[in-house]
Each structure stands twice: as structure tokens, then as C-alpha cells.
Amino acid sequence: MKKARIHPASTYTDKYLWDLIRADSVDAFNEVYNRYWDLVFRITLKRLHVKEIVEEIVQDAFIVLWEKRHELQVDSLKNYLLAITRYAVFHYISRQQTIAARMGEMRQEEQTTNNNIEDIVNSRLLLQLVDSMAEELPEKSKQVFRHNKLQGYTVMQTAEAFNISPKTAEGHLTKALKTLRLKLGTLYLWVL
């Protein structure tokens, strides 16, 4: 019966493995990967609870370790890997919160826009309704109402336009508004 052969790198200290990694040893890197992958993964999973994202974060930590091996000063491989994944988790959560906040702002802007559009449509519909109801007014009251309320002229300007006194213009306007209020009130009760 053959004994399982133990790879010599499994007996090396982290410091010695790091020295080998800095000297471009793939075997030493693989040993660190095998030694710490599960630990870093489990600890990171406790923070994020999403396996796929955690796998990506842990994988990225090992990639950074390999790619920056000549630039990094690492005293403890385990602590470095845990620190870099912890930073990546905080960065991920922060990014998700920023995205969620922006999405919320966009939804709110969209809702406001929809409300504004709805308000505009409702105003136009009401204006059309009032205009069609004004058709049923006596001719002079109809003209004074449209000139003053729908076209935005003052009572004085309306009186001058129709060559009547301001009091007469006010009388026609009062009569038109009273009639329209009654009709709109009846319509409102009918809609309910």
C-alpha cells in the first residue's frame, strides 16, 4: 500500500510561501489558494450571504494577491486575504446602496413626471369640459367668461373688448361661473 505523497509546500510557513510567490512560484500560490480559499470564503459568506458574489470577491482577492505580488508588502497571508475581502465586501455593499438610492431617485422622478403628466392631462380635460359647458351659456356670458377665464384677460380688458362696463362684465362672469359650478357639481355627484 502506497502512502499518499504530501506536497512539500503544504509544510511551508506562510512567510516562506509568500517569498516563493514573490519569486513567481505558481506552486506556492496554489498552496496558499488551497490553504485559505475555504476559510476566506466562509467568513465572507457570513457577511454577504450570496454565494455567487462571495465566490467572485474571494476569487478577485486571490487574483490581486498574484498580480500585485511584486508590489505588496504582506506580513500575514491570512490577514491580508481577510482584509482585502472585507474591503471588497464593504465596497460591494456601498455600491449596492448607491445603486439602490439612484434607482429610488429615478423611480421618484419618474413618478413625479407621471404625476405631472397626469395633472396636465387632467387639467386639459377639465378645461375642455368647462369650455364645452360654456357653450350652453347665454352668448354674452359665454364671451365674457372665455375672454376672462380661458384667455386670461382682466375684467377691465374684457369690458373694453366687448364695449361694456366693468360692472356688466362682472355680472356676466358671475352668472357664467354660477352656472358652470352647478353643472360641474352635478357632474361630480354623478361620477361618484
mmCIF file of C-alpha atoms in Angstrom:
data_model
loop_
_atom_site.group_PDB
_atom_site.id
_atom_site.type_symbol
_atom_site.label_atom_id
_atom_site.label_comp_id
_atom_site.label_asym_id
_atom_site.label_seq_id
_atom_site.Cartn_x
_atom_site.Cartn_y
_atom_site.Cartn_z
ATOM 1 C CA MET A 1 0.000 0.000 0.000
ATOM 2 C CA LYS A 2 1.410 3.331 -1.062
ATOM 3 C CA LYS A 3 1.400 6.283 1.257
ATOM 4 C CA ALA A 4 -0.225 9.455 -0.001
ATOM 5 C CA ARG A 5 2.520 11.752 -1.069
ATOM 6 C CA ILE A 6 2.465 15.049 0.799
ATOM 7 C CA HIS A 7 3.384 18.011 -1.311
ATOM 8 C CA PRO A 8 6.323 19.746 0.360
ATOM 9 C CA ALA A 9 4.676 23.184 0.008
ATOM 10 C CA SER A 10 1.978 22.124 2.477
ATOM 11 C CA THR A 11 4.588 22.140 5.219
ATOM 12 C CA TYR A 12 5.911 25.618 4.408
ATOM 13 C CA THR A 13 5.142 28.628 6.563
ATOM 14 C CA ASP A 14 3.097 31.480 5.149
ATOM 15 C CA LYS A 15 6.164 33.721 5.195
ATOM 16 C CA TYR A 16 8.172 31.228 3.163
ATOM 17 C CA LEU A 17 5.248 30.720 0.750
ATOM 18 C CA TRP A 18 4.978 34.483 0.308
ATOM 19 C CA ASP A 19 8.673 34.699 -0.501
ATOM 20 C CA LEU A 20 8.190 31.954 -3.110
ATOM 21 C CA ILE A 21 5.125 33.698 -4.570
ATOM 22 C CA ARG A 22 7.102 36.918 -4.890
ATOM 23 C CA ALA A 23 9.679 34.823 -6.778
ATOM 24 C CA ASP A 24 6.827 33.794 -9.159
ATOM 25 C CA SER A 25 6.199 30.294 -7.778
ATOM 26 C CA VAL A 26 2.831 29.065 -9.055
ATOM 27 C CA ASP A 27 3.068 26.025 -6.757
ATOM 28 C CA ALA A 28 3.416 28.295 -3.721
ATOM 29 C CA PHE A 29 0.454 30.372 -4.879
ATOM 30 C CA ASN A 30 -1.635 27.208 -5.379
ATOM 31 C CA GLU A 31 -0.755 26.115 -1.850
ATOM 32 C CA VAL A 32 -1.902 29.472 -0.417
ATOM 33 C CA TYR A 33 -5.057 29.235 -2.515
ATOM 34 C CA ASN A 34 -5.801 25.714 -1.252
ATOM 35 C CA ARG A 35 -4.899 26.644 2.313
ATOM 36 C CA TYR A 36 -7.072 29.761 2.629
ATOM 37 C CA TRP A 37 -9.842 29.595 -0.002
ATOM 38 C CA ASP A 38 -12.409 27.845 2.220
ATOM 39 C CA LEU A 39 -11.683 29.992 5.270
ATOM 40 C CA VAL A 40 -11.894 33.283 3.382
ATOM 41 C CA PHE A 41 -14.999 32.082 1.551
ATOM 42 C CA ARG A 42 -16.841 31.068 4.771
ATOM 43 C CA ILE A 43 -16.021 34.310 6.576
ATOM 44 C CA THR A 44 -17.034 36.416 3.574
ATOM 45 C CA LEU A 45 -20.238 34.417 3.103
ATOM 46 C CA LYS A 46 -21.259 35.296 6.682
ATOM 47 C CA ARG A 47 -21.146 38.961 5.673
ATOM 48 C CA LEU A 48 -22.853 38.829 2.278
ATOM 49 C CA HIS A 49 -24.918 35.626 2.208
ATOM 50 C CA VAL A 50 -24.844 35.454 -1.609
ATOM 51 C CA LYS A 51 -22.665 32.543 -2.692
ATOM 52 C CA GLU A 52 -22.025 33.692 -6.272
ATOM 53 C CA ILE A 53 -20.960 37.193 -5.244
ATOM 54 C CA VAL A 54 -18.794 35.854 -2.427
ATOM 55 C CA GLU A 55 -17.074 33.445 -4.816
ATOM 56 C CA GLU A 56 -16.313 36.350 -7.145
ATOM 57 C CA ILE A 57 -14.979 38.540 -4.333
ATOM 58 C CA VAL A 58 -12.740 35.774 -2.940
ATOM 59 C CA GLN A 59 -11.513 34.890 -6.416
ATOM 60 C CA ASP A 60 -10.669 38.540 -7.045
ATOM 61 C CA ALA A 61 -8.732 38.690 -3.751
ATOM 62 C CA PHE A 62 -6.502 35.825 -4.869
ATOM 63 C CA ILE A 63 -6.089 37.385 -8.310
ATOM 64 C CA VAL A 64 -4.955 40.653 -6.714
ATOM 65 C CA LEU A 65 -2.552 38.720 -4.494
ATOM 66 C CA TRP A 66 -0.962 37.114 -7.552
ATOM 67 C CA GLU A 67 -0.998 40.143 -9.842
ATOM 68 C CA LYS A 68 0.457 42.534 -7.251
ATOM 69 C CA ARG A 69 2.861 40.056 -5.662
ATOM 70 C CA HIS A 70 5.871 42.205 -6.567
ATOM 71 C CA GLU A 71 4.344 45.407 -5.144
ATOM 72 C CA LEU A 72 2.679 44.177 -1.943
ATOM 73 C CA GLN A 73 4.207 44.014 1.490
ATOM 74 C CA VAL A 74 2.357 41.157 3.199
ATOM 75 C CA ASP A 75 3.163 40.128 6.766
ATOM 76 C CA SER A 76 0.358 37.583 7.075
ATOM 77 C CA LEU A 77 -1.260 35.976 4.050
ATOM 78 C CA LYS A 78 -4.353 35.023 6.022
ATOM 79 C CA ASN A 79 -4.834 38.529 7.448
ATOM 80 C CA TYR A 80 -4.155 40.134 4.070
ATOM 81 C CA LEU A 81 -6.720 37.932 2.295
ATOM 82 C CA LEU A 82 -9.316 38.556 5.002
ATOM 83 C CA ALA A 83 -8.653 42.302 4.920
ATOM 84 C CA ILE A 84 -8.881 42.596 1.143
ATOM 85 C CA THR A 85 -12.123 40.585 1.023
ATOM 86 C CA ARG A 86 -13.566 42.632 3.902
ATOM 87 C CA TYR A 87 -12.760 45.803 1.947
ATOM 88 C CA ALA A 88 -14.337 44.290 -1.184
ATOM 89 C CA VAL A 89 -17.491 43.428 0.795
ATOM 90 C CA PHE A 90 -17.757 46.985 2.143
ATOM 91 C CA HIS A 91 -17.188 48.344 -1.362
ATOM 92 C CA TYR A 92 -19.828 45.993 -2.789
ATOM 93 C CA ILE A 93 -22.405 46.941 -0.125
ATOM 94 C CA SER A 94 -21.684 50.630 -0.619
ATOM 95 C CA ARG A 95 -22.046 50.271 -4.380
ATOM 96 C CA GLN A 96 -25.341 48.372 -3.949
ATOM 97 C CA GLN A 97 -26.669 51.077 -1.604
ATOM 98 C CA THR A 98 -25.664 53.774 -4.083
ATOM 99 C CA ILE A 99 -27.369 51.901 -6.907
ATOM 100 C CA ALA A 100 -30.494 51.384 -4.782
ATOM 101 C CA ALA A 101 -30.553 55.086 -3.860
ATOM 102 C CA ARG A 102 -30.176 56.121 -7.508
ATOM 103 C CA MET A 103 -32.898 53.690 -8.556
ATOM 104 C CA GLY A 104 -35.148 55.133 -5.856
ATOM 105 C CA GLU A 105 -34.440 58.660 -7.089
ATOM 106 C CA MET A 106 -35.159 57.602 -10.664
ATOM 107 C CA ARG A 107 -38.447 55.952 -9.620
ATOM 108 C CA GLN A 108 -39.396 59.075 -7.690
ATOM 109 C CA GLU A 109 -38.537 61.317 -10.658
ATOM 110 C CA GLU A 110 -40.495 59.017 -12.938
ATOM 111 C CA GLN A 111 -43.454 59.097 -10.537
ATOM 112 C CA THR A 112 -43.241 62.889 -10.337
ATOM 113 C CA THR A 113 -43.073 63.094 -14.128
ATOM 114 C CA ASN A 114 -46.029 60.718 -14.423
ATOM 115 C CA ASN A 115 -47.935 62.762 -11.845
ATOM 116 C CA ASN A 116 -47.088 65.976 -13.693
ATOM 117 C CA ILE A 117 -48.194 64.463 -16.991
ATOM 118 C CA GLU A 118 -51.359 63.167 -15.334
ATOM 119 C CA ASP A 119 -52.004 66.600 -13.808
ATOM 120 C CA ILE A 120 -51.508 68.254 -17.200
ATOM 121 C CA VAL A 121 -53.847 65.777 -18.889
ATOM 122 C CA ASN A 122 -56.449 66.186 -16.140
ATOM 123 C CA SER A 123 -56.196 69.975 -16.374
ATOM 124 C CA ARG A 124 -56.642 69.880 -20.132
ATOM 125 C CA LEU A 125 -59.594 67.510 -19.849
ATOM 126 C CA LEU A 126 -61.208 69.739 -17.243
ATOM 127 C CA LEU A 127 -60.561 72.793 -19.395
ATOM 128 C CA GLN A 128 -62.178 71.066 -22.385
ATOM 129 C CA LEU A 129 -65.144 70.092 -20.226
ATOM 130 C CA VAL A 130 -65.569 73.630 -18.905
ATOM 131 C CA ASP A 131 -65.234 75.019 -22.426
ATOM 132 C CA SER A 132 -67.898 72.640 -23.742
ATOM 133 C CA MET A 133 -70.198 73.544 -20.826
ATOM 134 C CA ALA A 134 -69.603 77.221 -21.564
ATOM 135 C CA GLU A 135 -71.179 76.600 -24.977
ATOM 136 C CA GLU A 136 -74.545 76.332 -23.222
ATOM 137 C CA LEU A 137 -74.241 79.785 -21.606
ATOM 138 C CA PRO A 138 -76.038 82.833 -22.987
ATOM 139 C CA GLU A 139 -73.906 84.410 -25.746
ATOM 140 C CA LYS A 140 -72.622 87.479 -23.865
ATOM 141 C CA SER A 141 -71.871 85.491 -20.669
ATOM 142 C CA LYS A 142 -70.077 82.883 -22.757
ATOM 143 C CA GLN A 143 -67.930 85.540 -24.484
ATOM 144 C CA VAL A 144 -67.044 87.315 -21.214
ATOM 145 C CA PHE A 145 -66.234 84.018 -19.466
ATOM 146 C CA ARG A 146 -63.970 82.743 -22.275
ATOM 147 C CA HIS A 147 -62.207 86.087 -22.651
ATOM 148 C CA ASN A 148 -61.597 86.454 -18.921
ATOM 149 C CA LYS A 149 -61.093 82.904 -17.626
ATOM 150 C CA LEU A 150 -59.902 80.922 -20.640
ATOM 151 C CA GLN A 151 -57.847 83.578 -22.405
ATOM 152 C CA GLY A 152 -56.581 85.291 -19.244
ATOM 153 C CA TYR A 153 -57.731 88.887 -19.754
ATOM 154 C CA THR A 154 -58.655 91.055 -16.766
ATOM 155 C CA VAL A 155 -62.245 92.135 -16.143
ATOM 156 C CA MET A 156 -61.297 95.676 -17.255
ATOM 157 C CA GLN A 157 -59.749 94.394 -20.524
ATOM 158 C CA THR A 158 -62.775 92.161 -21.125
ATOM 159 C CA ALA A 159 -65.152 95.079 -20.560
ATOM 160 C CA GLU A 160 -63.201 97.201 -23.055
ATOM 161 C CA ALA A 161 -63.073 94.370 -25.612
ATOM 162 C CA PHE A 162 -66.865 93.966 -25.580
ATOM 163 C CA ASN A 163 -67.586 97.656 -25.115
ATOM 164 C CA ILE A 164 -69.442 97.150 -21.838
ATOM 165 C CA SER A 165 -68.947 98.488 -18.326
ATOM 166 C CA PRO A 166 -66.720 96.584 -15.895
ATOM 167 C CA LYS A 167 -69.802 96.024 -13.674
ATOM 168 C CA THR A 168 -71.682 94.435 -16.576
ATOM 169 C CA ALA A 169 -68.634 92.257 -17.374
ATOM 170 C CA GLU A 170 -68.532 91.167 -13.714
ATOM 171 C CA GLY A 171 -72.270 90.394 -13.835
ATOM 172 C CA HIS A 172 -71.856 88.171 -16.925
ATOM 173 C CA LEU A 173 -68.854 86.497 -15.341
ATOM 174 C CA THR A 174 -70.699 85.850 -12.055
ATOM 175 C CA LYS A 175 -73.663 84.394 -13.939
ATOM 176 C CA ALA A 176 -71.369 82.134 -16.044
ATOM 177 C CA LEU A 177 -69.386 80.895 -13.038
ATOM 178 C CA LYS A 178 -72.558 80.168 -11.051
ATOM 179 C CA THR A 179 -73.998 78.130 -13.932
ATOM 180 C CA LEU A 180 -70.744 76.231 -14.514
ATOM 181 C CA ARG A 181 -70.313 75.470 -10.803
ATOM 182 C CA LEU A 182 -73.784 73.987 -10.699
ATOM 183 C CA LYS A 183 -73.111 71.857 -13.778
ATOM 184 C CA LEU A 184 -69.712 70.717 -12.503
ATOM 185 C CA GLY A 185 -71.196 69.941 -9.078
ATOM 186 C CA THR A 186 -73.909 67.824 -10.689
ATOM 187 C CA LEU A 187 -71.301 66.082 -12.835
ATOM 188 C CA TYR A 188 -69.133 65.434 -9.757
ATOM 189 C CA LEU A 189 -72.065 63.839 -7.905
ATOM 190 C CA TRP A 190 -72.879 61.779 -10.997
ATOM 191 C CA VAL A 191 -69.273 60.499 -11.263
ATOM 192 C CA LEU A 192 -69.231 59.422 -7.591
#
